[in-house]
């Protein structure tokens, strides 16, 4: 089935085919990303209004919405156009006023003839002791009372679209929703108490009470699960596709690894040992490895990565470690050199800087198999880079790297295993959404001997004290980072604030003691400034956020972050992780400008109270929501219409195991449930997944 099934055609028609949607409304709906009936089905009401009838406005919660039957009394037309038009009405116990502004008298007399009975519904407020309903939402003859639902859904709106238009269009879309085969495992569905797909849509769009709007209500939960299931099936198909791609068993002897471990001044943590065992097992299997190594700042990922590379070399092959930037590649190279010497393997580096004869010599050594392990930037993707026998490719800092690059890299070595490392702790629900196609190892312990970092909040008003503190620390031979605020308006403003701080600190601490790094500098100047700081030639490095990822200067033990409230939690955590890498006790000063917003205070206090990156990521998810957390645009994180990753994070794990099980039991999706699951993939527009089934 490589074309959309016919049963879904009505849902993919133009939006104008729905009742009450003309070209103008269609244009407005496009702003909500609604262009077809299916989009409307998955745009659920976000709240609702209780419109159950009462006998009287007396005793109702005011201000609030009231629905009541009234007898219409006299009309008071205003003397001047800007004054309100009043209609006096009487319910079973009291009288009150309906108020209209800029209304046409003839229209109101037709709508509300004196002496007639009407059902009115709208927000009632007290004004000078008299209850008033300003511009009622509904006015209908008593025999048409059925037009006002007991509980009226409230939809997200955009300019040019009213609640009434949305509700009508949604009901019209519901009439087109076909009855589909069931893709959910029957036992799972019964246990969760979920309705059929069609019924779930109906209940979600016609909630009976506020309870039906909650993410945990059976109908909503079912629809969220469908969305997550389609996403996890896509990832599971990509995963089984990779697994079917032949890998080769790479089994190490342990000999080179043992030399490295013997040379280390400390023992591995349990988490490191576990991760290495996972990786060795994957590499030893005949399928391609596709694993994510997730570790908090300073959890010792590099050592795990190096031991994995040694497995490749022990088996007679080669390994490559790729970093997103030149600085990081050089740093990995410097960090791994002593380990490579201990193991007795040949390590080389290849970046965009290598040109001419020197580059040629490196490429020849690589193709001849003389180089065992290569460290590099994206330069290793270039056509002329060939390995004699590439067994393992390791990618550092995943979020700069999409699924597509993971596949491309795997093609360099016909059957190379792939390991991705990230230093960004991600809450489990998001890790499943983003890396559901991968197996995950987590490093959640710090190596022994790491001292805790003391974090303090300091008001910007105490800048002089901070500079004094720095002066003393520098005199004792310590080094510090000074991170300048993020100014949203423009990089130019960022730049001037960094340059200004650089000038002031030079004046206070001495000309040659302060360096500067910012995003606008040519890469070689950036590297030079970093190198001077690494060598200890400068004591303070003033920087915009270019230093957040991976830079390692063990002697730097002070981190000052100016206007810390303008940074996100993940960024603050990454920045703080730049210190605390040596033997000295480290400090992180978060400077803020009072008054702090509620969110700003919560972020800074979280930083002060914990160093656990996973805990920090959970708080970040609660505060910001999933899309912002990874930056939806570049994250490959899907946009869900119904599912709420914060409130329904547990569903993601269920969907992942269900998707993997379904594909294990029915790889071609040929059973009745498998065929229903194909329809789900079409419904959720997972075209790439459908292609993987058809080629599979």
XYZ file of C-alpha atoms in Angstrom:
696
model
C 0.000 0.000 0.000
C 2.173 2.834 -1.206
C -0.621 5.319 -1.936
C -2.991 6.842 0.584
C -5.898 4.480 1.329
C -9.212 5.588 -0.139
C -11.007 5.458 3.223
C -8.957 8.519 4.277
C -9.662 10.644 1.162
C -12.489 12.691 2.785
C -10.136 13.753 5.601
C -7.501 15.023 3.163
C -9.895 17.106 1.019
C -9.704 20.916 0.971
C -10.917 22.653 4.130
C -13.496 24.702 2.132
C -15.468 21.498 1.609
C -16.601 21.765 5.262
C -19.833 23.455 6.258
C -19.490 27.176 6.938
C -15.896 27.447 5.658
C -15.521 29.878 2.768
C -12.273 30.994 1.099
C -11.772 33.777 3.653
C -12.219 31.500 6.689
C -9.980 28.919 5.021
C -7.244 31.520 4.769
C -7.637 32.412 8.456
C -7.590 28.736 9.516
C -4.292 28.229 7.704
C -2.719 30.412 10.428
C -3.613 27.615 12.901
C -2.028 25.118 10.517
C -5.475 23.795 9.560
C -5.779 23.182 5.812
C -7.716 19.894 5.665
C -10.517 18.229 7.655
C -7.968 15.900 9.393
C -6.177 18.935 10.880
C -9.452 20.078 12.401
C -10.159 16.643 13.874
C -6.857 16.870 15.745
C -7.402 20.471 16.883
C -9.158 19.760 20.150
C -10.986 22.263 22.381
C -8.654 23.573 25.089
C -11.361 24.496 27.583
C -15.131 24.642 27.920
C -18.011 26.717 29.283
C -20.668 25.259 31.562
C -24.022 26.315 30.066
C -26.377 24.136 32.120
C -29.714 25.881 32.759
C -30.534 27.556 36.060
C -33.872 28.933 37.255
C -32.387 32.326 38.201
C -29.221 34.412 38.231
C -29.719 34.766 41.984
C -27.136 32.723 43.886
C -25.058 32.049 40.747
C -21.290 32.524 40.951
C -20.812 36.059 39.681
C -18.950 37.096 37.597
C -19.581 33.905 35.650
C -21.516 32.353 32.777
C -25.233 31.816 33.437
C -27.904 30.192 31.239
C -31.447 31.093 32.262
C -34.988 31.367 30.848
C -36.364 34.924 30.938
C -39.452 36.960 30.036
C -38.446 40.048 28.022
C -39.508 43.419 29.526
C -38.962 46.975 28.320
C -36.222 48.223 25.955
C -34.237 51.336 26.959
C -32.690 52.740 23.797
C -29.749 55.128 24.458
C -30.017 58.863 23.830
C -26.549 58.949 22.222
C -24.937 56.205 20.088
C -22.002 55.551 22.445
C -24.247 54.781 25.451
C -25.416 51.192 26.131
C -28.743 49.768 24.933
C -30.569 48.008 27.808
C -33.200 45.301 27.777
C -34.821 44.543 31.135
C -35.573 40.809 31.583
C -37.045 38.736 34.387
C -36.183 35.165 35.390
C -38.016 32.974 37.930
C -36.810 35.052 40.900
C -35.398 38.429 39.909
C -34.924 40.904 37.100
C -31.621 41.874 35.437
C -30.367 43.718 32.351
C -29.094 42.587 28.954
C -26.625 45.211 27.706
C -25.621 45.882 24.092
C -23.159 48.452 22.744
C -23.500 50.009 19.273
C -26.482 47.761 18.591
C -29.227 48.283 15.981
C -32.551 48.838 17.784
C -34.663 47.160 15.053
C -32.509 44.010 15.221
C -32.794 43.821 19.030
C -36.578 44.301 18.955
C -36.859 41.358 16.555
C -34.483 39.224 18.646
C -36.061 40.137 22.000
C -39.750 41.147 21.549
C -41.317 42.485 24.777
C -43.387 39.785 26.517
C -41.625 36.871 24.764
C -39.845 33.979 26.532
C -36.187 33.495 25.623
C -33.285 31.360 26.797
C -30.206 33.596 27.279
C -26.661 32.525 28.058
C -23.636 34.724 28.732
C -21.352 36.228 31.335
C -23.166 37.951 34.201
C -21.528 40.724 36.264
C -22.778 43.055 38.978
C -22.872 46.765 38.149
C -24.183 49.213 40.772
C -25.862 46.282 42.534
C -27.753 45.167 39.413
C -26.880 41.973 37.523
C -25.973 42.587 33.880
C -25.287 40.290 30.953
C -23.249 42.210 28.360
C -23.669 40.933 24.774
C -25.135 37.490 25.554
C -23.430 34.612 23.707
C -26.784 32.951 22.964
C -30.374 34.222 22.717
C -32.849 31.567 21.487
C -36.594 30.891 21.666
C -37.353 28.373 24.436
C -38.350 25.631 21.954
C -34.832 25.837 20.408
C -33.091 25.331 23.774
C -31.311 22.273 22.343
C -29.054 24.623 20.346
C -27.200 25.561 23.529
C -25.076 22.622 24.696
C -24.822 21.971 28.464
C -21.062 22.197 28.140
C -19.751 24.225 25.232
C -16.247 23.458 23.922
C -13.817 26.381 23.499
C -11.376 26.050 20.586
C -8.070 27.815 19.933
C -8.869 30.745 17.611
C -7.106 33.039 15.210
C -8.083 36.410 13.719
C -11.147 36.055 11.511
C -12.454 32.813 13.072
C -15.132 32.714 15.800
C -15.947 29.922 18.254
C -19.166 29.278 16.357
C -17.367 28.824 13.030
C -14.775 26.507 14.628
C -17.392 24.370 16.385
C -19.485 24.054 13.235
C -16.482 23.160 11.066
C -15.270 20.610 13.634
C -18.692 18.933 13.737
C -18.724 18.888 9.937
C -15.254 17.255 9.912
C -16.469 14.659 12.428
C -19.213 13.595 10.016
C -16.470 12.599 7.587
C -14.389 10.599 10.044
C -14.592 6.988 8.858
C -14.692 3.921 11.125
C -11.151 2.538 10.989
C -9.659 -0.841 11.899
C -8.080 -0.997 15.396
C -4.299 -0.594 15.577
C -4.091 -0.743 19.373
C -3.439 -4.122 21.006
C -6.882 -5.280 22.304
C -5.582 -6.172 25.795
C -3.866 -2.785 26.100
C -7.012 -0.961 24.957
C -9.263 -2.837 27.385
C -6.909 -2.324 30.314
C -6.627 1.428 29.667
C -10.392 1.695 29.118
C -9.953 3.556 25.817
C -12.786 4.098 23.326
C -12.583 3.348 19.579
C -10.864 5.999 17.466
C -14.131 7.340 16.057
C -15.803 7.563 19.485
C -12.704 9.144 21.011
C -12.891 11.962 18.441
C -16.588 12.483 19.080
C -16.146 12.746 22.867
C -13.069 14.974 22.551
C -15.021 17.462 20.413
C -18.240 17.277 22.483
C -16.954 17.227 26.074
C -19.640 16.703 28.711
C -17.672 18.433 31.476
C -14.240 19.826 32.328
C -13.148 16.251 33.143
C -13.357 15.323 29.455
C -10.796 18.034 28.630
C -8.058 16.634 30.883
C -5.094 14.887 29.187
C -5.894 11.833 31.346
C -9.500 11.470 30.096
C -9.867 8.197 28.140
C -10.726 9.841 24.794
C -7.865 12.346 24.903
C -5.398 9.777 26.141
C -6.360 7.433 23.316
C -5.855 10.146 20.661
C -2.526 11.191 22.193
C -1.411 7.562 22.219
C -2.294 7.216 18.506
C -0.080 10.188 17.702
C 2.833 8.906 19.802
C 2.359 5.398 18.412
C 2.655 6.662 14.820
C 5.812 8.554 15.789
C 7.349 5.562 17.567
C 6.457 3.248 14.676
C 8.319 5.588 12.348
C 11.375 5.440 14.609
C 11.049 1.674 15.102
C 10.874 1.166 11.320
C 13.997 3.295 10.868
C 15.645 1.228 13.586
C 14.722 -2.153 12.129
C 15.756 -0.869 8.702
C 19.202 -0.047 10.131
C 19.286 -3.391 11.923
C 18.470 -5.278 8.743
C 21.283 -3.417 7.024
C 24.017 -5.937 7.512
C 26.489 -5.103 10.203
C 29.457 -7.169 11.162
C 30.514 -8.581 14.459
C 33.393 -6.578 15.942
C 34.814 -8.393 18.950
C 37.741 -6.942 20.916
C 40.465 -8.890 22.690
C 40.492 -6.528 25.672
C 44.259 -6.167 25.425
C 44.527 -2.491 24.419
C 41.685 -1.520 26.773
C 43.488 -3.146 29.675
C 46.599 -1.026 28.994
C 44.546 2.171 29.146
C 42.729 1.187 32.342
C 46.082 0.312 33.950
C 47.408 3.784 33.089
C 44.425 5.592 34.671
C 44.867 7.097 38.147
C 41.289 6.128 39.127
C 38.754 3.307 38.719
C 35.837 3.462 36.277
C 32.386 4.273 37.714
C 29.702 1.560 37.642
C 27.817 3.578 35.033
C 30.905 3.667 32.774
C 31.422 -0.080 33.160
C 27.762 -0.742 32.292
C 27.881 1.513 29.235
C 31.051 -0.161 27.914
C 29.441 -3.586 28.356
C 26.341 -2.436 26.385
C 28.504 -1.067 23.582
C 30.760 -4.141 23.413
C 27.666 -6.386 23.196
C 26.202 -4.283 20.350
C 29.491 -4.227 18.455
C 29.893 -7.982 18.866
C 26.480 -8.665 17.300
C 26.094 -9.052 13.519
C 23.642 -6.105 13.379
C 24.550 -2.433 13.111
C 24.827 -0.675 16.459
C 22.743 2.480 16.809
C 23.276 3.628 20.402
C 23.065 6.932 22.257
C 25.481 7.562 25.132
C 23.872 10.197 27.294
C 25.927 11.618 30.118
C 25.765 14.576 32.406
C 28.501 17.185 32.325
C 31.707 15.558 33.557
C 30.397 11.993 33.742
C 33.338 10.613 31.765
C 31.870 9.993 28.307
C 35.190 10.468 26.522
C 36.777 7.514 28.284
C 33.824 5.266 27.405
C 34.085 6.440 23.786
C 37.811 5.744 23.661
C 37.389 2.216 25.031
C 34.754 1.598 22.335
C 37.190 2.841 19.660
C 39.816 0.441 21.033
C 37.402 -2.493 20.582
C 37.342 -1.595 16.857
C 41.144 -1.471 16.731
C 41.551 -4.734 18.687
C 39.325 -6.402 16.099
C 41.665 -5.235 13.336
C 39.590 -2.221 12.227
C 39.520 1.564 12.582
C 37.419 4.086 14.470
C 36.455 7.724 13.964
C 35.325 10.330 16.520
C 33.551 13.376 15.110
C 33.003 16.668 16.901
C 30.829 19.591 15.761
C 33.591 22.234 15.881
C 37.298 22.545 15.247
C 37.980 23.584 18.873
C 36.246 20.487 20.209
C 37.955 18.178 17.734
C 41.359 19.550 18.787
C 40.437 19.181 22.399
C 39.358 15.549 21.964
C 42.631 14.973 20.134
C 44.689 16.502 22.966
C 42.689 14.610 25.596
C 42.998 11.257 23.830
C 46.693 11.530 22.914
C 48.015 10.280 26.303
C 45.447 7.434 26.281
C 46.449 6.465 22.730
C 50.114 6.447 23.791
C 49.303 4.177 26.746
C 47.454 1.795 24.409
C 50.085 2.032 21.692
C 47.664 2.976 18.886
C 48.035 5.550 16.107
C 45.768 8.562 16.521
C 45.394 11.369 13.972
C 43.209 14.444 13.456
C 41.561 15.752 10.284
C 39.809 19.115 10.114
C 38.977 21.663 7.443
C 42.330 23.280 8.161
C 44.351 20.410 6.760
C 45.350 21.368 3.207
C 47.633 20.218 0.417
C 50.477 17.747 0.981
C 49.862 17.395 4.732
C 46.224 16.454 4.089
C 47.269 14.024 1.339
C 49.651 12.223 3.714
C 46.906 11.879 6.359
C 44.452 10.474 3.810
C 46.993 7.926 2.543
C 47.771 6.713 6.084
C 44.036 6.369 6.708
C 43.337 4.447 3.486
C 46.314 2.162 4.120
C 45.077 1.330 7.610
C 48.131 2.878 9.322
C 45.925 5.316 11.266
C 43.903 3.393 13.861
C 41.712 6.188 15.206
C 40.789 9.445 13.489
C 39.418 12.494 15.297
C 37.762 15.097 13.104
C 35.050 17.581 12.224
C 32.506 17.210 9.414
C 35.546 17.180 7.126
C 35.547 13.380 7.467
C 32.368 13.343 5.344
C 34.213 14.515 2.251
C 34.310 12.229 -0.774
C 38.080 11.645 -0.777
C 38.243 10.477 2.853
C 38.486 6.696 2.737
C 39.093 4.231 5.545
C 40.806 0.867 5.155
C 38.259 -0.768 7.501
C 35.962 1.563 9.458
C 34.206 -0.356 12.244
C 32.952 2.353 14.587
C 31.842 5.947 14.072
C 31.249 8.096 17.155
C 29.407 11.404 16.864
C 29.797 13.963 19.658
C 26.978 16.385 20.503
C 24.010 14.879 18.763
C 21.666 17.879 18.587
C 23.815 19.381 15.828
C 23.284 16.160 13.980
C 20.053 14.774 12.529
C 18.960 11.236 11.734
C 20.011 11.843 8.127
C 23.650 12.467 9.096
C 23.607 9.380 11.312
C 22.706 7.317 8.233
C 25.236 9.108 6.009
C 28.014 8.456 8.460
C 27.095 4.799 8.639
C 27.605 4.604 4.870
C 31.299 5.559 5.154
C 32.171 2.168 6.575
C 29.948 -0.245 4.708
C 28.775 -1.723 7.998
C 30.168 0.590 10.666
C 28.520 0.714 14.073
C 27.308 4.149 15.186
C 27.549 5.612 18.702
C 26.212 9.079 19.415
C 27.332 11.008 22.536
C 25.459 13.896 24.058
C 26.247 15.950 27.151
C 22.751 17.374 27.258
C 20.711 15.479 29.834
C 17.218 15.018 28.398
C 14.193 13.828 30.394
C 13.222 10.303 29.429
C 10.004 11.227 27.585
C 11.912 13.587 25.292
C 14.806 11.190 24.816
C 12.230 8.674 23.572
C 10.626 11.230 21.265
C 13.931 12.298 19.789
C 16.047 9.160 19.887
C 13.375 6.451 19.852
C 15.235 4.745 17.007
C 18.311 4.299 19.207
C 19.236 2.242 22.252
C 20.258 4.473 25.139
C 23.030 4.176 27.758
C 23.042 6.753 30.528
C 26.066 7.869 32.584
C 24.523 9.185 35.767
C 27.494 9.070 38.167
C 30.413 11.455 38.491
C 33.929 9.988 38.463
C 35.576 9.874 41.923
C 37.518 12.942 42.990
C 35.175 15.436 41.313
C 34.529 18.207 43.840
C 31.068 19.789 44.015
C 30.775 23.272 42.507
C 29.576 25.963 44.893
C 26.882 28.066 43.197
C 25.810 31.470 44.508
C 23.297 34.094 43.342
C 24.658 37.639 43.306
C 22.816 40.873 42.530
C 24.389 42.866 39.645
C 24.660 45.778 42.076
C 27.573 43.942 43.729
C 29.711 43.908 40.572
C 32.674 45.600 42.308
C 32.815 42.897 44.995
C 32.858 40.221 42.297
C 35.749 41.928 40.496
C 37.623 42.144 43.829
C 37.031 38.449 44.445
C 38.479 37.744 40.982
C 41.548 39.877 41.678
C 42.413 37.780 44.762
C 41.747 34.481 42.978
C 43.997 35.445 40.047
C 46.761 36.412 42.468
C 46.566 32.822 43.782
C 47.025 31.520 40.227
C 43.400 30.557 39.532
C 41.549 31.158 36.237
C 38.015 32.309 35.523
C 35.402 32.502 32.769
C 33.228 35.588 32.561
C 30.166 34.971 30.405
C 28.370 38.041 29.074
C 24.599 38.273 28.843
C 22.614 37.113 25.892
C 21.033 40.159 24.329
C 18.208 38.956 22.118
C 18.076 41.937 19.779
C 21.232 41.295 17.826
C 24.664 39.791 17.807
C 26.039 43.298 17.495
C 24.595 44.210 20.906
C 25.958 40.960 22.386
C 29.270 41.953 20.983
C 29.347 45.483 22.351
C 28.364 44.235 25.817
C 31.185 41.650 25.714
C 33.726 44.213 24.473
C 32.649 46.700 27.123
C 33.042 44.095 29.899
C 36.442 43.098 28.425
C 37.664 46.728 28.569
C 36.494 47.178 32.152
C 38.042 43.945 33.403
C 41.343 44.774 31.683
C 41.336 48.138 33.421
C 40.610 46.464 36.779
C 42.819 43.366 36.536
C 45.687 44.332 34.222
C 46.131 44.484 30.437
C 47.562 41.062 29.676
C 45.430 39.089 32.120
C 42.134 39.154 30.198
C 41.153 37.476 26.902
C 38.007 37.788 24.759
C 36.082 35.261 22.645
C 32.834 35.964 20.794
C 30.784 34.575 17.925
C 31.825 37.184 15.348
C 35.569 36.472 15.550
C 37.316 34.577 12.750
C 37.799 30.929 13.874
C 41.597 31.231 14.073
C 41.391 34.257 16.437
C 38.890 32.329 18.559
C 41.224 29.329 18.726
C 44.189 31.541 19.567
C 42.340 33.219 22.455
C 41.184 29.825 23.753
C 44.699 28.418 23.493
C 46.197 31.345 25.452
C 43.617 30.721 28.165
C 44.268 26.949 28.144
C 47.993 27.578 28.565
C 47.362 29.962 31.441
C 48.740 33.013 29.593
C 45.480 34.842 30.325
C 43.679 34.446 33.661
C 40.168 35.582 32.729
C 38.341 34.727 29.528
C 35.441 37.049 28.681
C 33.060 35.223 26.373
C 29.639 35.116 24.793
C 28.199 31.587 24.926
C 30.645 30.084 22.413
C 32.330 28.251 25.276
C 29.348 26.238 26.406
C 30.147 22.932 24.753
C 33.067 20.803 25.785
C 35.908 23.252 26.308
C 38.249 21.867 28.951
C 40.569 24.006 31.069
C 41.184 22.093 34.331
C 42.746 25.109 36.080
C 39.648 27.288 35.496
C 37.714 27.154 38.759
C 35.501 30.269 38.663
C 32.545 30.870 36.368
C 30.811 34.246 36.422
C 27.582 34.442 34.398
C 26.316 37.964 33.973
C 22.527 38.494 33.735
C 22.122 34.763 34.388
C 18.346 35.167 34.353
C 18.472 35.695 30.574
C 19.802 32.154 30.004
C 17.883 28.887 29.866
C 18.475 26.183 32.459
C 20.182 23.774 30.067
C 22.565 26.507 28.982
C 23.376 27.533 32.554
C 24.059 23.886 33.410
C 26.369 23.479 30.401
C 28.226 26.701 31.244
C 28.690 25.750 34.892
C 30.090 22.407 33.755
C 33.103 24.236 32.273
C 34.543 24.571 35.786
C 35.064 21.893 38.425
C 37.287 19.885 36.087
C 40.488 20.178 38.108
C 41.606 19.638 41.693
C 40.642 23.078 43.081
C 37.224 23.747 44.630
C 35.162 25.651 42.059
C 32.617 28.436 42.266
C 29.877 29.575 39.916
C 28.461 33.067 40.439
C 25.069 33.701 38.844
C 24.700 37.476 38.597
C 21.147 38.703 38.153
C 19.405 42.020 37.743
C 16.583 42.575 40.231
C 13.638 42.313 40.215
C 13.586 38.689 39.006
C 10.549 37.258 37.230
C 8.933 34.175 38.766
C 10.514 31.955 36.093
C 13.918 33.626 36.395
C 13.960 33.072 40.143
C 12.945 29.406 39.781
C 15.688 28.759 37.213
C 18.438 30.353 39.308
C 17.308 28.653 42.515
C 17.228 25.267 40.753
C 20.831 25.884 39.660
C 21.833 26.815 43.196
C 20.135 23.761 44.724
C 21.280 20.936 42.441
C 24.087 19.853 40.121
C 22.152 16.872 38.749
C 21.662 17.562 35.043
C 18.739 15.145 34.745
C 16.886 16.843 37.616
C 17.600 20.234 36.007
C 16.277 18.980 32.663
C 13.033 17.816 34.310
C 12.491 21.276 35.852
C 13.284 22.819 32.466
C 10.673 20.628 30.787
C 8.045 21.580 33.411
C 8.823 25.265 32.941
C 9.292 25.586 29.223
C 7.556 22.708 27.538
C 8.996 20.229 25.136
C 9.308 22.249 21.933
C 11.459 24.912 23.521
C 13.582 22.465 25.432
C 15.340 21.088 22.402
C 14.487 23.977 20.089
C 11.882 22.302 17.895
C 13.190 23.601 14.610
C 16.588 21.943 14.775
C 15.762 19.104 17.103
C 13.936 16.721 14.876
C 11.401 16.736 17.708
C 7.969 16.188 16.150
C 5.137 18.659 16.568
C 2.256 16.874 18.242
C -1.272 18.263 17.927
C -2.928 16.238 20.696
C -0.189 14.626 22.760
C 1.269 16.726 25.555
C 4.795 15.512 26.263
C 4.829 17.029 29.739
C 1.483 15.715 30.981
C 1.614 12.406 29.100
C 5.292 11.491 29.257
C 4.526 7.948 30.438
C 2.505 7.256 27.256
C 5.619 7.788 25.142
C 7.401 4.831 26.762
C 4.300 2.644 26.313
C 4.030 3.650 22.650
C 7.688 2.842 22.080
C 7.518 -0.685 23.478
C 4.185 -1.328 21.687
C 5.572 -0.139 18.346
C 8.693 -2.270 18.673
C 6.644 -5.318 19.666
C 4.162 -4.891 16.808
C 7.015 -4.740 14.285
C 8.798 -7.697 15.865
C 5.603 -9.816 15.637
C 4.514 -8.528 12.219
C 7.476 -6.929 10.386
C 5.520 -6.443 7.122
C 2.399 -5.136 8.883
C 0.349 -7.739 7.029
C -2.015 -8.889 9.828
C -5.377 -7.092 10.302
C -3.849 -5.036 13.136
C -0.736 -4.410 11.022
C -2.886 -3.150 8.147
C -4.775 -0.876 10.550
C -1.390 0.450 11.744
C -0.492 1.307 8.126
C -3.693 3.367 7.925
C -2.606 5.120 11.145
C 0.742 6.006 9.539
C -1.082 7.518 6.531
C -3.505 9.345 8.819
C -0.572 10.863 10.753
C 1.319 11.599 7.513
C 4.310 9.417 8.283
C 5.217 8.991 4.622
C 8.886 8.195 5.253
C 7.847 5.298 7.495
C 5.499 3.969 4.833
C 8.360 3.978 2.318
C 10.456 1.923 4.752
C 7.721 -0.747 4.965
C 7.300 -0.881 1.217
C 11.036 -1.299 0.559
C 11.398 -3.654 3.542
